[in-house]
XYZ file of C-alpha atoms in Angstrom:
497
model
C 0.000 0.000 0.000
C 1.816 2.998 -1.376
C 1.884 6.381 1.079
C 0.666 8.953 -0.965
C 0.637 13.215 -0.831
C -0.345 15.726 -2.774
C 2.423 17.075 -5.603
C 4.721 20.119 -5.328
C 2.186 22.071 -7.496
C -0.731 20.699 -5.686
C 0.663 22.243 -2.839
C 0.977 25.527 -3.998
C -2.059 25.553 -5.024
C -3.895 24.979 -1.945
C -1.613 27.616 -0.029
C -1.738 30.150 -2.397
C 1.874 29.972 -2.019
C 4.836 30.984 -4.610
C 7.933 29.671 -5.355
C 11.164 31.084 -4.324
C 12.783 29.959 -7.378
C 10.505 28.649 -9.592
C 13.379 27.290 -12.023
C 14.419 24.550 -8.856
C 11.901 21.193 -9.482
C 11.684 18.504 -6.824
C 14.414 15.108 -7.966
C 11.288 13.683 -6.729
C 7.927 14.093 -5.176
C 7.308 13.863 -1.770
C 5.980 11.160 0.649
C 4.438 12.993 3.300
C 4.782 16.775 5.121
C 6.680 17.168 8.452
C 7.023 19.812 10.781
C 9.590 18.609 13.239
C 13.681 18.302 11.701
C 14.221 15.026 14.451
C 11.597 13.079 12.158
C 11.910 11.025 9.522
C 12.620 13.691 6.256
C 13.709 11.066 3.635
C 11.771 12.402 0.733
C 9.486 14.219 2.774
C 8.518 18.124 2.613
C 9.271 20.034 5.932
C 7.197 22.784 6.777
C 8.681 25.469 9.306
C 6.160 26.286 11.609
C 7.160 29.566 14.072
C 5.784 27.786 17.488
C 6.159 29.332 21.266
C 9.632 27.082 21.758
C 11.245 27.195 18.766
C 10.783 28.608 15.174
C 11.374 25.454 12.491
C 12.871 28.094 10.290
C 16.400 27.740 12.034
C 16.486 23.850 11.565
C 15.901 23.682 7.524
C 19.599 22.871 6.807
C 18.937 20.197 9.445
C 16.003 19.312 7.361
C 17.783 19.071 4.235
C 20.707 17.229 5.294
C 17.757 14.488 6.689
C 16.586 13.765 3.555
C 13.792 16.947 2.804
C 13.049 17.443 -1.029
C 10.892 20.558 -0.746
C 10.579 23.329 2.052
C 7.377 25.295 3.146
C 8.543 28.886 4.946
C 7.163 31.835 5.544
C 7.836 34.820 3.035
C 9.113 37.117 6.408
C 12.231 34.521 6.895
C 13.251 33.572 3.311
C 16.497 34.961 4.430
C 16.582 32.019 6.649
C 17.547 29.603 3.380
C 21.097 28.973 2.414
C 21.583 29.687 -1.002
C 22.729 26.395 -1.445
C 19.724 24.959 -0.348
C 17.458 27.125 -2.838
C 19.326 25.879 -5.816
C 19.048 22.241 -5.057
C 15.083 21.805 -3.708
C 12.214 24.043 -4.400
C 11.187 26.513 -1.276
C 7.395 27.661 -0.856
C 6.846 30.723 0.225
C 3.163 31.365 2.285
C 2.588 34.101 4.720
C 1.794 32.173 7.368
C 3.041 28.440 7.838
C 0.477 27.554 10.359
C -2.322 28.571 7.865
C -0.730 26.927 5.119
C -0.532 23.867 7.210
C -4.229 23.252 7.576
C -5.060 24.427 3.779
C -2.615 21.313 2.674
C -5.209 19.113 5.464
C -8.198 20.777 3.640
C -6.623 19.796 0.250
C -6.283 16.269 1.467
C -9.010 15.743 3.389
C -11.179 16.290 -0.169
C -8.971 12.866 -1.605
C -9.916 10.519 0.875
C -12.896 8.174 0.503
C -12.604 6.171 3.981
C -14.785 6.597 6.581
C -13.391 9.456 9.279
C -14.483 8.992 13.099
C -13.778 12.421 15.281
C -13.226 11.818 19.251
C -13.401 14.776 21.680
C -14.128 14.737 25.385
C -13.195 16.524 28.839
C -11.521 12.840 29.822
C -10.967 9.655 28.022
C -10.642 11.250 24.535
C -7.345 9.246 24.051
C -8.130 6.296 25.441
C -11.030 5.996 23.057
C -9.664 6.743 20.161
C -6.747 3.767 20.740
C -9.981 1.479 21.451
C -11.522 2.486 18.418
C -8.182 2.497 16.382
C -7.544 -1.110 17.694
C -10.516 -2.246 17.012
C -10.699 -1.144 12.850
C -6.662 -2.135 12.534
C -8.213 -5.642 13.845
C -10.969 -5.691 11.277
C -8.593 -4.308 8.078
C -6.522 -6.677 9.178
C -8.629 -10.024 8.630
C -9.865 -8.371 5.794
C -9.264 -10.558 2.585
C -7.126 -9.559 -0.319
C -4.520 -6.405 -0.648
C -6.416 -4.139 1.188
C -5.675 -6.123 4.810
C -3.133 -4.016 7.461
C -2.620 -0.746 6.592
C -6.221 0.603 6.215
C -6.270 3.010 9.209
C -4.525 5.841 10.461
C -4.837 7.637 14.010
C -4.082 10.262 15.607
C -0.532 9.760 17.242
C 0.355 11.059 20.895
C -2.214 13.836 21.930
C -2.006 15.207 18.494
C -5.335 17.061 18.768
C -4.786 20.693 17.875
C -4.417 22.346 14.789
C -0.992 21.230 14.242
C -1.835 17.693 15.504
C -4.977 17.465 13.664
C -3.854 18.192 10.117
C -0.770 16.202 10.659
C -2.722 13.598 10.835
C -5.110 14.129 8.268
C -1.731 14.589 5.520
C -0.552 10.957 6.988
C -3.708 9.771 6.258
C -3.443 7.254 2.662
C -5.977 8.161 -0.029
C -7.041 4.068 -0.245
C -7.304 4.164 4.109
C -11.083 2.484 5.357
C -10.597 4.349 8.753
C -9.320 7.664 9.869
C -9.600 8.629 13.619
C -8.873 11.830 14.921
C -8.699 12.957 18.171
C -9.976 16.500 18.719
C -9.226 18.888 21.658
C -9.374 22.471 23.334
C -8.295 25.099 25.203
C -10.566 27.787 24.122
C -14.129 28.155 22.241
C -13.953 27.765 18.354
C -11.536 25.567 18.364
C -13.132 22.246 18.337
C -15.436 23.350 15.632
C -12.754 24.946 13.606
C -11.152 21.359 13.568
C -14.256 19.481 12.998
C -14.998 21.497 9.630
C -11.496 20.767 8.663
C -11.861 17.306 9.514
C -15.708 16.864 8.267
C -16.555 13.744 9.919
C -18.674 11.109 9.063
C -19.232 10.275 13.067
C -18.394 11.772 15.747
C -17.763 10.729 19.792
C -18.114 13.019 23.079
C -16.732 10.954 25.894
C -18.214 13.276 28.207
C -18.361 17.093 29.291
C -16.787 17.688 32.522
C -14.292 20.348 34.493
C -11.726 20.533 32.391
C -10.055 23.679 30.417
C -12.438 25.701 32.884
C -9.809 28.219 32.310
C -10.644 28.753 28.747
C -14.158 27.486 28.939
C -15.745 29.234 31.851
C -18.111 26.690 33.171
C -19.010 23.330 32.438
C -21.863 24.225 30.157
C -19.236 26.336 27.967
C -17.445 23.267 28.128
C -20.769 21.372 26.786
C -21.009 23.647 23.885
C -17.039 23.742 23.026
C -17.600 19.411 22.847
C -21.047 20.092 20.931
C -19.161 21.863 18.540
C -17.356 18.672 16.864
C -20.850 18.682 15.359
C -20.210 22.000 13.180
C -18.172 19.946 10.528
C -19.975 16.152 10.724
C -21.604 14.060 7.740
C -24.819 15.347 6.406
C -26.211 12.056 7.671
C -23.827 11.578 10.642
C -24.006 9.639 13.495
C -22.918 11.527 16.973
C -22.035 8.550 19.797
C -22.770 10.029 23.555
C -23.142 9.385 26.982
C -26.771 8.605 27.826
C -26.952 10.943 31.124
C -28.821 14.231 30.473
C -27.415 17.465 31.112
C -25.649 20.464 29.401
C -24.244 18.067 26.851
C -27.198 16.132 25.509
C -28.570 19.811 25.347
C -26.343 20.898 23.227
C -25.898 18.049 20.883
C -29.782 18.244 20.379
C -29.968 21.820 19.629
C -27.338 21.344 16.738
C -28.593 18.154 15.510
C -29.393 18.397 11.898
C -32.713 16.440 10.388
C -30.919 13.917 9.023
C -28.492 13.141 11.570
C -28.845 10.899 14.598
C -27.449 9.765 18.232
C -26.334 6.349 19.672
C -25.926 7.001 23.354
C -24.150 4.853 26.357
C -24.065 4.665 30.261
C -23.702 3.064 33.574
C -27.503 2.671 33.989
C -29.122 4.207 31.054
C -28.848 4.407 27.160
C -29.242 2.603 24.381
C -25.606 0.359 25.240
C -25.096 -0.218 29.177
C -22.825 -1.810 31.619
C -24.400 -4.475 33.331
C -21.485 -6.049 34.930
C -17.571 -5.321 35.089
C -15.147 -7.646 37.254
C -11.257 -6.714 38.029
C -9.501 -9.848 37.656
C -5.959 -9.027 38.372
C -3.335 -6.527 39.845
C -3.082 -4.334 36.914
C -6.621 -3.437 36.588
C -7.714 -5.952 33.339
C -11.299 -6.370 33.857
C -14.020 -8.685 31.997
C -17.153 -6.291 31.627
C -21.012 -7.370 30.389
C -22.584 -4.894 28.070
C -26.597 -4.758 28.499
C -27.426 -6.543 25.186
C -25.207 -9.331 26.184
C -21.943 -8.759 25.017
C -18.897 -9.862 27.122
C -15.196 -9.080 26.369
C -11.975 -8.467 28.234
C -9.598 -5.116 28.505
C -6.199 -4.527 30.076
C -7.394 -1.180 30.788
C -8.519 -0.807 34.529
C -11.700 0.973 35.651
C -15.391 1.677 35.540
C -14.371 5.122 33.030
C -12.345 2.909 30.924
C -15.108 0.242 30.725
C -17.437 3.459 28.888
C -14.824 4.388 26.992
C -14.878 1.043 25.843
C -19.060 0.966 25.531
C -18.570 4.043 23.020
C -15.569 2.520 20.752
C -18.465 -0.630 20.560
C -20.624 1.554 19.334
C -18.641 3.173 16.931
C -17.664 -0.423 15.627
C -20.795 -1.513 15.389
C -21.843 1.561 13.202
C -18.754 0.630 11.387
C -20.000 -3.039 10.093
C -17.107 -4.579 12.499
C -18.415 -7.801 14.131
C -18.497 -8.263 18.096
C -15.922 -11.124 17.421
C -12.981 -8.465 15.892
C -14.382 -5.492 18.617
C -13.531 -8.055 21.514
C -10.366 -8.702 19.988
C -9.338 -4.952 19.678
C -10.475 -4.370 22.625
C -8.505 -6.521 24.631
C -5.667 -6.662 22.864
C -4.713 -2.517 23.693
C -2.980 -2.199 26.713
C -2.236 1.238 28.949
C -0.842 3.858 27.277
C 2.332 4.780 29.762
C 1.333 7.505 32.117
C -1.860 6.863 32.174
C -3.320 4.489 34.876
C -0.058 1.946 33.748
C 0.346 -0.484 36.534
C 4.369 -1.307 36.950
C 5.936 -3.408 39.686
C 9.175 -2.110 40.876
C 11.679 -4.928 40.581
C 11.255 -7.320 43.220
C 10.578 -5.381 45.700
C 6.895 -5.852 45.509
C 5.838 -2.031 45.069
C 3.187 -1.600 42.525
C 3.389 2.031 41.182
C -0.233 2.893 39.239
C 1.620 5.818 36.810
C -1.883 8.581 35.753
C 0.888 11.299 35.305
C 0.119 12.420 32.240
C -2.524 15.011 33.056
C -5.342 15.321 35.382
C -8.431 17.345 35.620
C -10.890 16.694 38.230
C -13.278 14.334 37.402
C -10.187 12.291 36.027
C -8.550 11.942 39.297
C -11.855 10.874 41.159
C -11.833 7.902 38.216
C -8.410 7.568 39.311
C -9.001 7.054 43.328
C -11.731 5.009 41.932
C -9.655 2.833 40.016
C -6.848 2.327 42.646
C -8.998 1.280 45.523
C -10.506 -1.333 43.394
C -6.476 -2.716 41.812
C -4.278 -1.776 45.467
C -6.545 -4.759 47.673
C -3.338 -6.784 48.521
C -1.217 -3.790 49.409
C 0.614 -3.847 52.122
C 0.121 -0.101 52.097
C -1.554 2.553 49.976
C 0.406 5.998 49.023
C -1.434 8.138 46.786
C 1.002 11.182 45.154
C -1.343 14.214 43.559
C -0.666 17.290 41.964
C -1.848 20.313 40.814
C -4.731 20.369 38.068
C -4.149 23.167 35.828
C -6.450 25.263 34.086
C -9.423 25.342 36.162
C -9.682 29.152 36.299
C -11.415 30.960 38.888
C -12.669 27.243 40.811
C -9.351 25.674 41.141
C -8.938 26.444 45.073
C -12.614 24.679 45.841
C -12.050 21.721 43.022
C -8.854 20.618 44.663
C -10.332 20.889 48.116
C -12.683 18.581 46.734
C -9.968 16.444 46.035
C -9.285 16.459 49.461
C -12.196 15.005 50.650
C -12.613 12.100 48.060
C -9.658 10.760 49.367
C -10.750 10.780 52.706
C -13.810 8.938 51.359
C -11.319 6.771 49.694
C -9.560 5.979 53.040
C -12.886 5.044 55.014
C -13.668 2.205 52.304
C -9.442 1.307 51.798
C -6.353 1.465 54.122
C -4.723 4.567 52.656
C -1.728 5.125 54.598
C -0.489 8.533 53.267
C -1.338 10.978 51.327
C 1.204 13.254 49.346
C -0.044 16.689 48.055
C 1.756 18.273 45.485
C 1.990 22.029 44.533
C 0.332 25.527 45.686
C -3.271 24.075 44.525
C -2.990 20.853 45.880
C -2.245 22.221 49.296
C -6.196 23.290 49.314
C -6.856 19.027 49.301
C -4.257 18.388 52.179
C -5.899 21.247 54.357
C -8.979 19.371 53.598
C -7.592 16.076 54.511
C -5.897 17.201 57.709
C -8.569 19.219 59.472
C -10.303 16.132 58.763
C -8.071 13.401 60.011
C -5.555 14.660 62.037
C -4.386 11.154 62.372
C -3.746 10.834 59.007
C 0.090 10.824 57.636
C -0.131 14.015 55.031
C 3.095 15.727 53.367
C 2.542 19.063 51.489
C 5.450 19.809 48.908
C 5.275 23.487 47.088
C 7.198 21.719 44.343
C 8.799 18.316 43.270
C 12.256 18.386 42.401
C 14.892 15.799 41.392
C 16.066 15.797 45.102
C 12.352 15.656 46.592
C 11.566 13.233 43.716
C 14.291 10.722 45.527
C 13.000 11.661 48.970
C 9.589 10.543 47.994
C 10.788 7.278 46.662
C 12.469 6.702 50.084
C 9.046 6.779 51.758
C 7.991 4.172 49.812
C 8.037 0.173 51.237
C 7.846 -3.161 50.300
C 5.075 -4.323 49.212
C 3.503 -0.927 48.581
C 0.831 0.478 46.236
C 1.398 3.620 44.931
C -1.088 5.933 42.395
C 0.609 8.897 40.659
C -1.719 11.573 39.428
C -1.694 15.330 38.391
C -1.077 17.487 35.408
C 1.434 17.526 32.613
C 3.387 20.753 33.837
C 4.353 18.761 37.147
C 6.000 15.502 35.412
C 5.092 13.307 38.299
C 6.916 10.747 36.903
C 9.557 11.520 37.970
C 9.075 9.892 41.417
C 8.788 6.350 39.253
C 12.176 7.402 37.803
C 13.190 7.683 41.457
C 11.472 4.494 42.389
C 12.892 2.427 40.087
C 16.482 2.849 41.414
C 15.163 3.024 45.022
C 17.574 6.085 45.664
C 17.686 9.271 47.739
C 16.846 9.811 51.233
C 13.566 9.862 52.688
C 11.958 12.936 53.682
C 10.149 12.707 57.433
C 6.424 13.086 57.311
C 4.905 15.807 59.213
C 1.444 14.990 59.823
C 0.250 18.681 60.767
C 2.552 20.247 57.810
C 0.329 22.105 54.589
């Protein structure tokens, strides 16, 4: 199956663009666009975007010496290109990279025939777009004749923005069956601005919850930001939901055009519901028992990552994929590291739950969830939380509310300390410790490489540990620690916040 892309002068075409010397011709065409110069760039075009870290524009040398036949700049920094370089490959020239960027997506988008599935959500977004990926590479793959294996292309990381998004879309091949694309936000307009670009043929809302309330404002602005993915879907498109009502179901029904319809999910309600879910080991892997019947096994742990699972069925099922290649997908994925990953630390018989790579509210209350049910045979329970950014003007109250979930977490499970990380999270451990004075609570403004290995000392055999807060903190660092058992231990002061 060939990897296809759209020509030199296809290109310039879609970005308006012109050539910096239109004499130079490609020695061939390209196989794909790429934005970063540590990539692959055999035969590939690389596009200089001017981002908040770095500006691609000082790495196209670097780009050309990896294997880049064509550049994309913008006209401000054609200075930028050694002459050298402009004799030998042809340079585009576009006002704006960033712009030109998603006109090459729109260009691309219109050459592909396969079906496209959008996923957005306040929590569990990429989760269920690696269940629904894993799921359609399962079915291409038993598929009979040429078109078997490499029918489907996903989003990659958390590439859900408008860089991430039309990335995607341009790896995309024009004979694909299935392209799934995450879609996120930190402000309004931009999940519908994504959605036209990516004009879906069905779309997914995990669920609206407090996340981004930064950007958002409240939970119903975060409703209609999710209802948005709607803007761009299939005349005849199919939106998959959860069942509850609310601000969401609200909003998807007020956009909802005449021709388009809604399969929903839930824990008790909706047309696909969770009748039963059993944890059956350490890690988390449960075997869960959909309402109509249906029974299959995950290696991800959790009563959220059981939905997440109900909506990727659904999204199958609309798909034509039998319930014999959906439980296959669906229990072949495992945890994506950093989120919810269950690993033992040598043989020392610590289990370390790693949920480090972001939190928001409602995620970490799945996560205390979660842990009680996997930690049963601890020894000892340590939970480690940060700070949940981006919750604007409620971010004081939402982490004291942190606070007292896990002291309802400690009167159903023996938690034996509780470790608060960051200025926010210190609103949780007052919580916790005018609460239960008896209970072992550290406070740490920050986490360092030297409190990192402190932490790590605390730790004992035969320990359970969960790991949770957002990206900025890099929690995981205290698994790095962990996993050489170094550093000395910092001395718990019960009555310190």
């Amino acid at each position: 199956m060939k990897i296809d892309c759209l020509t030199p002068e296809e290109m310039r075409l879609a970005v308006s663009g012109e050539w910096l010397d239109e004499s130079v011709s490609c020695r061939e065409d390209p196989v794909g666009v790429v934005i970063d110069s540590r990539e692959d760039l055999q035969a590939r075009c690389f596009l200089a975007i001017v981002g908040q870290r770095t500006d691609g524009h000082l790495w196209l040398t670097s780009a050309v010496e990896g294997g880049a036949v064509m550049l994309i700049i913008q006209k401000d920094h054609r200075d930028a290109v050694d002459p050298g370089i402009a004799e030998s490959i042809p340079v585009l020239l576009v006002d704006d990279t960033r712009v030109a960027l998603t006109r090459l997506a729109v260009a691309w988008r219109d050459r592909l025939d396969g079906v496209v599935v959008g996923i957005t959500g306040s929590a569990g977004k990429t989760t269920t777009r690696r269940l629904v990926q894993s799921v359609c590479e399962r079915h291409v793959e038993d598929l009979p004749g040429e078109r078997g294996g490499g029918g489907c292309t996903a989003s990659v990381k958390s590439y859900n923005n408008d860089i991430g998004v039309p990335l995607t879309i341009l790896r995309a091949r024009s004979d694909d069956r299935f392209l799934i694309l995450e879609i996120g936000t930190n402000a309004p307009g931009e999940i519908a601005m994504l959605s036209s670009l990516a004009r879906p043929d069905l779309v997914v809302i995990t669920n609206a919850g407090r996340a981004h309330l930064e950007g958002l404002g409240t939970v119903e602005g975060v409703a209609r930001e999710k209802a948005s993915i709607l803007e761009g879907l299939a005349e005849n498109g199919l939106v998959v939901m959860p069942a509850a009502s609310g601000p969401l179901r609200e909003e998807v029904l007020a956009r909802l055009g005449p021709n388009q319809s809604v399969c929903d999910f839930g824990a008790h309600e909706g047309g696909l519901q969770l009748s039963g879910r059993e944890t059956i080991d350490a890690t988390g892997a449960q075997r869960v028992t959909c309402s109509d019947g249906f029974e299959f096994r995950m290696r991800l742990p959790g009563t959220h990552n059981a939905m997440n699972a109900l909506a990727a069925i659904l999204v199958a099922r609309a798909l034509d994929i039998t319930d014999a290649r959906i439980g296959l997908g669906l229990a072949e994925l495992a945890s994506d590291p950093m989120r919810f990953s269950g690993e033992p630390i040598g043989d020392s018989g610590i289990m370390v739950y790693n949920d480090a790579y972001n939190a928001n509210p409602d995620a970490v209350l799945a996560a205390l969830e979660t842990f009680g049910e996997v930690s049963g045979e601890a020894a000892r329970r340590v939970l480690i939380l940060g700070d949940m950014m981006e919750l604007g003007d409620d971010a004081s109250e939402l982490h004291a509310e942190i606070g007292r979930a896990v002291l309802s977490l400690r009167r159903t499970t023996e938690l034996s300390c509780a470790i608060f990380i960051g200025p926010l999270s210190a609103n949780g451990a007052r919580v916790a410790l005018e609460a239960r004075p008896d209970m072992v609570i550290v406070q740490l403004p920050v986490l360092n490489d030297a409190l990192s290995d402190g932490l790590a000392g605390l730790i004992q055999s035969g320990d359970s540990v969960l790991i949770k807060g957002s990206r900025s903190q890099a929690l995981e660092r205290v698994v790095a620690s962990l996993r050489t058992i170094r550093g000395t231990t910092i001395s718990p002061d019960p009555q310190s916040v």
